[in-house]
């Protein structure tokens, strides 16, 4: 069986940047895109803060360009996902990974860039109505609620960004923040408060999403006053953060309590020799496209150095 020098799992800014660097270093990388080719940025509108785009760029366009750049240097981009791994603890030994159809791959180094996935509140009514008006992606689904009244939960940058996005399409957006402050940056908060059709409610949590087959409304509670209120809406957007996609690595790689992979010092090395982690899967602090890309670059350089060290070890 052919042994790959570098297998990259994930196709966000971290995965593609790792691929660009690995391909240019003759590591002939094979990249598996995962379930959501292009990652989280494919569900974003404008990216205004990635250096080098003075006029901004939309997320999907940026991801297509990153893929093209990785392919230009010979990256083998494969649509599909890895659903099982068997890492070897011995330096220089190959690692195994299996695709969803059972194909076995062997690689000397693996770069994990599997990102993170949207969280839900966990209310039974919310789960029942997923696909029936409950969504975690305003950019993907907002269009379906054109001219209608919707609500969004969360107080971070994602919620603020999505609320202003929805406000352009929908007649009214009720934004529910569970604390008396928002976590979003001041600039994003300003955008929310200066948008006329956003009804911002602090200290407010959802008791129940109303509706049988589709969302018809919300019962909400003010967690300070205990006051409950009902509103009619047709769409509910959940924007309360993300969970790292690390389930398949559980028991094999060190992770923190939230499941984020732990890397050593200022490197991307995990606790297994030859396995590196980059992007949101190992970063709960910054979680930006540019920081993800930066760690993708680091992972490819770390993989290249690791292979060089192993080669020298074998020679001596
Ligand atoms: P965050 O973790 O930053 O924010 C999550 C929000 O959801 C918080 O307000 C949190 O409330 C709230 N929340 C969590 N759980 C619940 C719950 N069960 N019920 C109600 N509310 C809940 O996640 P984001 O996705 O907003 O952002 C992730 C990262 O991405 C951040 O670093 C952010 O800055 C960045 N980002 C940057 C953007 C940009 O620069 N253009 C755009 C989008 C994201 P609480 O504060 O009470 O914990």
CSV table of C-alpha atoms and ligand atoms in Angstrom, one decimal:
chain,number,residue,atom,x,y,z
A,1,UNK,CA,0.0,0.0,0.0
A,2,UNK,CA,1.2,3.5,-0.9
A,3,UNK,CA,2.4,5.4,2.1
A,4,UNK,CA,1.4,9.1,1.9
A,5,UNK,CA,3.9,11.6,3.2
A,6,UNK,CA,1.1,13.9,4.5
A,7,UNK,CA,-2.6,13.4,4.9
A,8,UNK,CA,-4.6,16.5,5.6
A,9,UNK,CA,-8.1,16.1,7.2
A,10,UNK,CA,-10.3,19.1,6.7
A,11,UNK,CA,-10.8,21.8,4.1
A,12,UNK,CA,-11.1,25.2,5.9
A,13,UNK,CA,-8.4,27.9,5.8
A,14,UNK,CA,-6.2,25.7,8.1
A,15,UNK,CA,-6.4,22.6,5.9
A,16,UNK,CA,-5.9,24.4,2.6
A,17,UNK,CA,-3.0,26.5,3.9
A,18,UNK,CA,-1.3,23.4,5.3
A,19,UNK,CA,-1.8,21.9,1.8
A,20,UNK,CA,-0.3,24.9,0.0
A,21,UNK,CA,2.8,24.7,2.2
A,22,UNK,CA,3.0,20.9,2.2
A,23,UNK,CA,2.7,20.7,-1.6
A,24,UNK,CA,5.4,23.3,-2.1
A,25,UNK,CA,7.7,21.2,0.1
A,26,UNK,CA,7.1,18.1,-2.1
A,27,UNK,CA,5.1,16.3,0.6
A,28,UNK,CA,2.5,15.4,-2.1
A,29,UNK,CA,-0.4,16.0,0.3
A,30,UNK,CA,-3.7,14.3,0.0
A,31,UNK,CA,-6.5,16.4,1.5
A,32,UNK,CA,-9.9,15.0,2.5
A,33,UNK,CA,-12.5,17.8,2.5
A,34,UNK,CA,-14.9,16.4,5.2
A,35,UNK,CA,-18.6,16.8,5.3
A,36,UNK,CA,-18.6,20.5,4.6
A,37,UNK,CA,-16.1,21.2,1.8
A,38,UNK,CA,-14.6,24.6,2.5
A,39,UNK,CA,-15.5,24.6,6.1
A,40,UNK,CA,-17.3,27.3,8.1
A,41,UNK,CA,-16.4,30.1,5.8
A,42,UNK,CA,-18.7,28.7,3.1
A,43,UNK,CA,-21.6,29.7,5.4
A,44,UNK,CA,-20.3,33.3,5.9
A,45,UNK,CA,-21.1,36.4,3.9
A,46,UNK,CA,-18.4,39.0,3.7
A,47,UNK,CA,-15.0,38.4,5.1
A,48,UNK,CA,-13.6,41.9,5.7
A,49,UNK,CA,-10.8,41.1,8.0
A,50,UNK,CA,-8.6,38.7,6.0
A,51,UNK,CA,-5.4,40.6,5.0
A,52,UNK,CA,-5.0,41.2,1.3
A,53,UNK,CA,-8.6,41.7,0.4
A,54,UNK,CA,-9.0,45.5,0.7
A,55,UNK,CA,-12.6,45.4,-0.5
A,56,UNK,CA,-13.5,42.2,1.4
A,57,UNK,CA,-14.4,38.8,-0.1
A,58,UNK,CA,-17.3,36.5,0.3
A,59,UNK,CA,-16.5,33.3,2.2
A,60,UNK,CA,-17.3,30.7,-0.5
A,61,UNK,CA,-15.2,32.6,-3.1
A,62,UNK,CA,-12.3,32.7,-0.7
A,63,UNK,CA,-12.5,29.0,-0.1
A,64,UNK,CA,-12.6,28.2,-3.8
A,65,UNK,CA,-9.6,30.3,-4.3
A,66,UNK,CA,-7.7,28.6,-1.4
A,67,UNK,CA,-8.6,25.2,-3.0
A,68,UNK,CA,-7.3,26.3,-6.4
A,69,UNK,CA,-4.1,27.6,-4.8
A,70,UNK,CA,-3.6,24.2,-3.0
A,71,UNK,CA,-4.3,22.3,-6.3
A,72,UNK,CA,-1.9,24.5,-8.3
A,73,UNK,CA,1.0,23.0,-6.3
A,74,UNK,CA,-0.3,19.5,-6.7
A,75,UNK,CA,-2.5,18.8,-3.7
A,76,UNK,CA,-4.8,15.8,-4.3
A,77,UNK,CA,-8.1,17.2,-3.0
A,78,UNK,CA,-10.7,14.4,-2.4
A,79,UNK,CA,-14.3,14.9,-1.5
A,80,UNK,CA,-15.1,12.6,1.4
A,81,UNK,CA,-14.5,12.2,5.1
A,82,UNK,CA,-12.3,10.2,7.4
A,83,UNK,CA,-14.3,8.4,10.0
A,84,UNK,CA,-11.7,6.3,11.8
A,85,UNK,CA,-8.0,6.7,12.7
A,86,UNK,CA,-5.4,4.4,14.2
A,87,UNK,CA,-2.4,6.4,15.3
A,88,UNK,CA,1.0,4.8,16.0
A,89,UNK,CA,2.8,6.0,19.1
A,90,UNK,CA,6.2,5.1,17.7
A,91,UNK,CA,8.1,7.9,16.0
A,92,UNK,CA,8.6,7.1,12.3
A,93,UNK,CA,5.8,4.5,12.2
A,94,UNK,CA,2.9,5.1,9.8
A,95,UNK,CA,-0.6,6.1,10.9
A,96,UNK,CA,-3.8,4.7,9.5
A,97,UNK,CA,-7.0,6.5,8.5
A,98,UNK,CA,-10.2,5.1,7.0
A,99,UNK,CA,-12.6,6.9,4.8
A,100,UNK,CA,-16.4,6.6,5.1
A,101,UNK,CA,-16.4,3.8,2.6
A,102,UNK,CA,-13.8,1.8,4.5
A,103,UNK,CA,-10.8,2.6,2.3
A,104,UNK,CA,-7.6,2.4,4.3
A,105,UNK,CA,-5.0,5.1,4.0
A,106,UNK,CA,-1.5,5.1,5.5
A,107,UNK,CA,0.5,8.2,6.1
A,108,UNK,CA,3.7,9.2,7.7
A,109,UNK,CA,2.2,12.5,8.9
A,110,UNK,CA,-1.3,13.6,9.5
A,111,UNK,CA,-2.5,17.2,9.8
A,112,UNK,CA,-5.9,17.5,11.5
A,113,UNK,CA,-7.9,20.6,10.5
A,114,UNK,CA,-11.4,19.3,11.1
A,115,UNK,CA,-12.6,22.6,12.6
A,116,UNK,CA,-15.7,23.0,14.8
A,117,UNK,CA,-19.5,22.6,14.4
A,118,UNK,CA,-22.4,24.8,15.5
A,119,UNK,CA,-23.9,24.1,19.0
A,120,UNK,CA,-27.6,23.9,19.7
A,121,UNK,CA,-29.5,24.8,22.9
A,122,UNK,CA,-30.6,21.2,23.5
A,123,UNK,CA,-34.3,22.0,24.1
A,124,UNK,CA,-36.6,19.2,22.8
A,125,UNK,CA,-38.8,21.6,20.9
A,126,UNK,CA,-35.7,23.1,19.2
A,127,UNK,CA,-34.4,19.6,18.2
A,128,UNK,CA,-37.9,18.6,16.9
A,129,UNK,CA,-38.1,21.7,14.7
A,130,UNK,CA,-34.6,21.5,13.2
A,131,UNK,CA,-35.2,21.7,9.5
A,132,UNK,CA,-38.7,23.0,10.2
A,133,UNK,CA,-37.6,26.6,10.9
A,134,UNK,CA,-34.7,26.1,13.4
A,135,UNK,CA,-31.3,26.6,11.8
A,136,UNK,CA,-27.7,27.3,12.9
A,137,UNK,CA,-26.8,29.1,9.7
A,138,UNK,CA,-28.5,32.4,8.8
A,139,UNK,CA,-26.5,32.8,5.6
A,140,UNK,CA,-27.6,29.3,4.4
A,141,UNK,CA,-31.2,29.6,5.4
A,142,UNK,CA,-32.1,33.3,5.9
A,143,UNK,CA,-33.3,33.6,2.4
A,144,UNK,CA,-36.3,31.3,3.2
A,145,UNK,CA,-37.6,33.9,5.6
A,146,UNK,CA,-37.6,36.9,3.3
A,147,UNK,CA,-40.0,39.5,4.6
A,148,UNK,CA,-40.9,37.4,7.7
A,149,UNK,CA,-40.2,37.8,11.5
A,150,UNK,CA,-37.4,35.7,12.9
A,151,UNK,CA,-35.4,35.4,16.1
A,152,UNK,CA,-31.7,34.7,16.8
A,153,UNK,CA,-30.1,33.4,20.0
A,154,UNK,CA,-26.5,34.4,21.1
A,155,UNK,CA,-24.5,37.4,22.0
A,156,UNK,CA,-21.2,36.7,20.2
A,157,UNK,CA,-19.8,38.0,16.9
A,158,UNK,CA,-21.6,35.3,15.0
A,159,UNK,CA,-25.0,36.2,16.4
A,160,UNK,CA,-24.3,39.9,15.9
A,161,UNK,CA,-23.2,39.3,12.3
A,162,UNK,CA,-26.1,37.0,11.5
A,163,UNK,CA,-28.6,39.3,13.1
A,164,UNK,CA,-27.6,42.2,10.9
A,165,UNK,CA,-27.6,39.9,7.9
A,166,UNK,CA,-31.1,38.7,8.7
A,167,UNK,CA,-32.3,42.3,9.3
A,168,UNK,CA,-31.6,43.0,5.6
A,169,UNK,CA,-33.8,40.1,4.5
A,170,UNK,CA,-36.5,39.8,7.2
A,171,UNK,CA,-39.0,42.4,8.4
A,172,UNK,CA,-38.0,42.0,12.1
A,173,UNK,CA,-35.3,40.2,14.0
A,174,UNK,CA,-35.6,39.5,17.8
A,175,UNK,CA,-32.2,38.9,19.2
A,176,UNK,CA,-32.0,37.0,22.5
A,177,UNK,CA,-28.9,37.5,24.7
A,178,UNK,CA,-28.8,35.5,28.0
A,179,UNK,CA,-26.6,38.0,29.9
A,180,UNK,CA,-27.0,41.7,30.4
A,181,UNK,CA,-24.0,42.2,28.0
A,182,UNK,CA,-22.9,40.9,24.6
A,183,UNK,CA,-19.7,39.1,24.0
A,184,UNK,CA,-19.4,40.5,20.5
A,185,UNK,CA,-16.9,43.2,19.6
A,186,UNK,CA,-17.9,46.8,20.1
A,187,UNK,CA,-18.0,47.3,16.4
A,188,UNK,CA,-20.4,44.4,15.9
A,189,UNK,CA,-22.6,45.5,18.9
A,190,UNK,CA,-22.8,49.0,17.4
A,191,UNK,CA,-24.0,47.5,14.1
A,192,UNK,CA,-26.8,45.6,16.0
A,193,UNK,CA,-28.0,48.5,18.1
A,194,UNK,CA,-28.0,50.8,15.1
A,195,UNK,CA,-30.2,48.5,13.0
A,196,UNK,CA,-33.8,49.6,13.4
A,197,UNK,CA,-35.5,46.3,12.8
A,198,UNK,CA,-33.5,44.3,15.4
A,199,UNK,CA,-35.3,44.0,18.8
A,200,UNK,CA,-32.5,43.3,21.2
A,201,UNK,CA,-33.5,41.6,24.4
A,202,UNK,CA,-30.9,41.1,27.2
A,203,UNK,CA,-31.3,38.5,30.1
A,204,UNK,CA,-33.6,36.5,27.9
A,205,UNK,CA,-33.7,32.8,27.3
A,206,UNK,CA,-36.0,30.5,25.4
A,207,UNK,CA,-38.4,28.3,27.3
A,208,UNK,CA,-39.9,26.6,24.3
A,209,UNK,CA,-40.0,26.9,20.5
A,210,UNK,CA,-43.7,26.8,19.6
A,211,UNK,CA,-45.1,25.0,16.6
A,212,UNK,CA,-45.9,21.4,15.6
A,213,UNK,CA,-44.3,20.9,12.2
A,214,UNK,CA,-42.8,24.3,11.6
A,215,UNK,CA,-41.7,27.1,13.9
A,216,UNK,CA,-44.6,29.4,14.8
A,217,UNK,CA,-43.3,31.3,17.8
A,218,UNK,CA,-41.2,31.4,20.9
A,219,UNK,CA,-41.9,31.4,24.6
A,220,UNK,CA,-39.1,33.4,26.3
A,221,UNK,CA,-38.3,34.1,29.9
A,222,UNK,CA,-36.4,37.1,31.4
A,223,UNK,CA,-34.0,35.4,33.7
A,224,UNK,CA,-33.8,38.4,36.0
A,225,UNK,CA,-37.5,39.4,36.4
A,226,UNK,CA,-39.0,35.9,35.7
A,227,UNK,CA,-41.3,37.6,33.2
A,228,UNK,CA,-42.4,35.3,30.3
A,229,UNK,CA,-43.4,36.5,26.9
A,230,UNK,CA,-44.5,34.9,23.6
A,231,UNK,CA,-43.7,36.2,20.1
A,232,UNK,CA,-44.7,34.9,16.6
A,233,UNK,CA,-41.9,34.0,14.3
A,234,UNK,CA,-41.3,31.6,11.4
A,235,UNK,CA,-37.6,31.1,11.8
A,236,UNK,CA,-35.2,30.6,14.7
A,237,UNK,CA,-31.4,30.9,14.3
A,238,UNK,CA,-29.1,29.5,16.9
A,239,UNK,CA,-25.7,31.2,17.1
A,240,UNK,CA,-24.2,30.2,20.4
A,241,UNK,CA,-20.8,28.9,19.5
A,242,UNK,CA,-19.2,25.7,18.3
A,243,UNK,CA,-18.0,22.3,19.3
A,244,UNK,CA,-14.6,21.0,17.9
A,245,UNK,CA,-14.9,18.1,15.6
A,246,UNK,CA,-12.7,15.7,17.5
A,247,UNK,CA,-14.9,12.7,18.3
A,248,UNK,CA,-12.9,10.3,16.1
A,249,UNK,CA,-9.7,11.2,17.9
A,250,UNK,CA,-11.0,10.6,21.4
A,251,UNK,CA,-8.8,8.2,23.4
A,252,UNK,CA,-5.9,8.7,20.9
A,253,UNK,CA,-5.1,12.4,21.2
A,254,UNK,CA,-4.9,14.7,24.2
A,255,UNK,CA,-7.8,17.1,24.3
A,256,UNK,CA,-9.2,19.6,26.9
A,257,UNK,CA,-12.5,19.4,28.7
A,258,UNK,CA,-14.3,20.9,25.7
A,259,UNK,CA,-12.7,18.5,23.2
A,260,UNK,CA,-10.2,20.9,21.7
A,261,UNK,CA,-7.0,19.2,20.7
A,262,UNK,CA,-4.0,20.1,22.8
A,263,UNK,CA,-0.8,21.1,21.0
A,264,UNK,CA,2.7,21.4,22.4
A,265,UNK,CA,4.1,24.8,23.2
A,266,UNK,CA,4.2,27.1,20.2
A,267,UNK,CA,4.0,24.2,17.8
A,268,UNK,CA,1.1,22.3,16.2
A,269,UNK,CA,2.4,18.9,17.5
A,270,UNK,CA,-0.1,16.7,19.3
A,271,UNK,CA,0.9,14.1,21.8
A,272,UNK,CA,1.4,11.5,19.0
A,273,UNK,CA,4.6,11.9,16.9
A,274,UNK,CA,3.8,12.8,13.3
A,275,UNK,CA,0.2,14.0,14.0
A,276,UNK,CA,-0.3,17.8,14.0
A,277,UNK,CA,-3.4,20.0,14.6
A,278,UNK,CA,-4.3,23.3,13.1
A,279,UNK,CA,-7.2,25.7,12.9
A,280,UNK,CA,-10.3,25.9,15.1
A,281,UNK,CA,-9.9,22.2,16.2
A,282,UNK,CA,-7.1,23.3,18.5
A,283,UNK,CA,-8.0,27.0,19.1
A,284,UNK,CA,-10.8,28.2,21.2
A,285,UNK,CA,-9.3,31.6,21.8
A,286,UNK,CA,-8.9,33.3,18.4
A,287,UNK,CA,-10.9,31.2,15.9
A,288,UNK,CA,-10.3,33.5,13.0
A,289,UNK,CA,-9.7,32.6,9.3
A,290,UNK,CA,-6.3,34.3,9.4
A,291,UNK,CA,-5.2,32.5,12.6
A,292,UNK,CA,-6.4,29.2,11.3
A,293,UNK,CA,-4.5,29.8,8.1
A,294,UNK,CA,-1.4,30.7,10.2
A,295,UNK,CA,-1.5,27.4,12.1
A,296,UNK,CA,-2.1,25.5,8.9
A,297,UNK,CA,1.2,26.9,7.7
A,298,UNK,CA,2.9,25.9,11.0
A,299,UNK,CA,1.5,22.4,10.8
A,300,UNK,CA,2.9,21.8,7.3
A,301,UNK,CA,6.3,23.2,8.4
A,302,UNK,CA,6.2,21.0,11.5
A,303,UNK,CA,5.3,17.9,9.4
A,304,UNK,CA,8.2,18.7,7.0
A,305,UNK,CA,10.7,19.0,9.9
A,306,UNK,CA,9.3,15.8,11.5
A,307,UNK,CA,9.9,13.8,8.3
A,308,UNK,CA,13.4,15.3,7.9
A,309,UNK,CA,14.2,14.3,11.5
A,310,UNK,CA,12.8,10.8,11.0
A,311,UNK,CA,14.9,10.4,7.8
A,312,UNK,CA,18.1,11.5,9.7
A,313,UNK,CA,17.3,9.1,12.5
A,314,UNK,CA,16.9,6.2,10.2
A,315,UNK,CA,20.2,7.1,8.4
A,316,UNK,CA,22.3,7.3,11.6
B,1,LIG,P1,-18.9,32.8,21.1
B,1,LIG,O1,-18.4,31.7,21.9
B,1,LIG,O2,-18.0,34.0,21.0
B,1,LIG,O3,-20.3,33.4,21.6
B,1,LIG,C1,-21.3,32.5,21.9
B,1,LIG,C2,-22.5,33.3,22.4
B,1,LIG,O4,-23.6,32.4,22.6
B,1,LIG,C3,-22.2,34.1,23.7
B,1,LIG,O5,-22.9,35.3,23.7
B,1,LIG,C4,-22.8,33.1,24.7
B,1,LIG,O6,-23.3,33.7,25.9
B,1,LIG,C5,-24.0,32.5,23.9
B,1,LIG,N1,-24.5,31.2,24.4
B,1,LIG,C6,-23.7,30.1,24.6
B,1,LIG,N2,-24.5,29.1,25.0
B,1,LIG,C7,-25.8,29.6,25.1
B,1,LIG,C8,-27.0,29.1,25.5
B,1,LIG,N3,-27.1,27.8,25.9
B,1,LIG,N4,-28.1,29.9,25.5
B,1,LIG,C9,-28.0,31.2,25.1
B,1,LIG,N5,-26.8,31.8,24.7
B,1,LIG,C10,-25.7,31.0,24.7
B,1,LIG,O7,-19.2,32.2,19.6
B,1,LIG,P2,-19.3,32.9,18.2
B,1,LIG,O8,-19.7,31.8,17.3
B,1,LIG,O9,-20.1,34.1,18.3
B,1,LIG,O10,-17.8,33.4,17.8
B,1,LIG,C11,-16.8,32.4,17.8
B,1,LIG,C12,-15.4,33.1,17.5
B,1,LIG,O11,-15.5,33.5,16.1
B,1,LIG,C13,-15.2,34.3,18.3
B,1,LIG,O12,-13.9,34.4,18.7
B,1,LIG,C14,-15.6,35.5,17.4
B,1,LIG,O13,-15.0,36.7,17.7
B,1,LIG,C15,-15.2,34.9,16.1
B,1,LIG,N6,-16.1,35.5,15.0
B,1,LIG,C16,-15.5,36.6,14.3
B,1,LIG,C17,-16.3,37.2,13.3
B,1,LIG,C18,-15.6,38.3,12.5
B,1,LIG,O14,-14.6,38.8,13.0
B,1,LIG,N7,-16.2,38.7,11.4
B,1,LIG,C19,-17.6,36.7,12.9
B,1,LIG,C20,-18.1,35.6,13.7
B,1,LIG,C21,-17.3,35.0,14.7
B,1,LIG,P3,-22.4,34.1,27.1
B,1,LIG,O15,-21.6,35.3,26.7
B,1,LIG,O16,-23.4,34.3,28.2
B,1,LIG,O17,-21.5,32.9,27.4
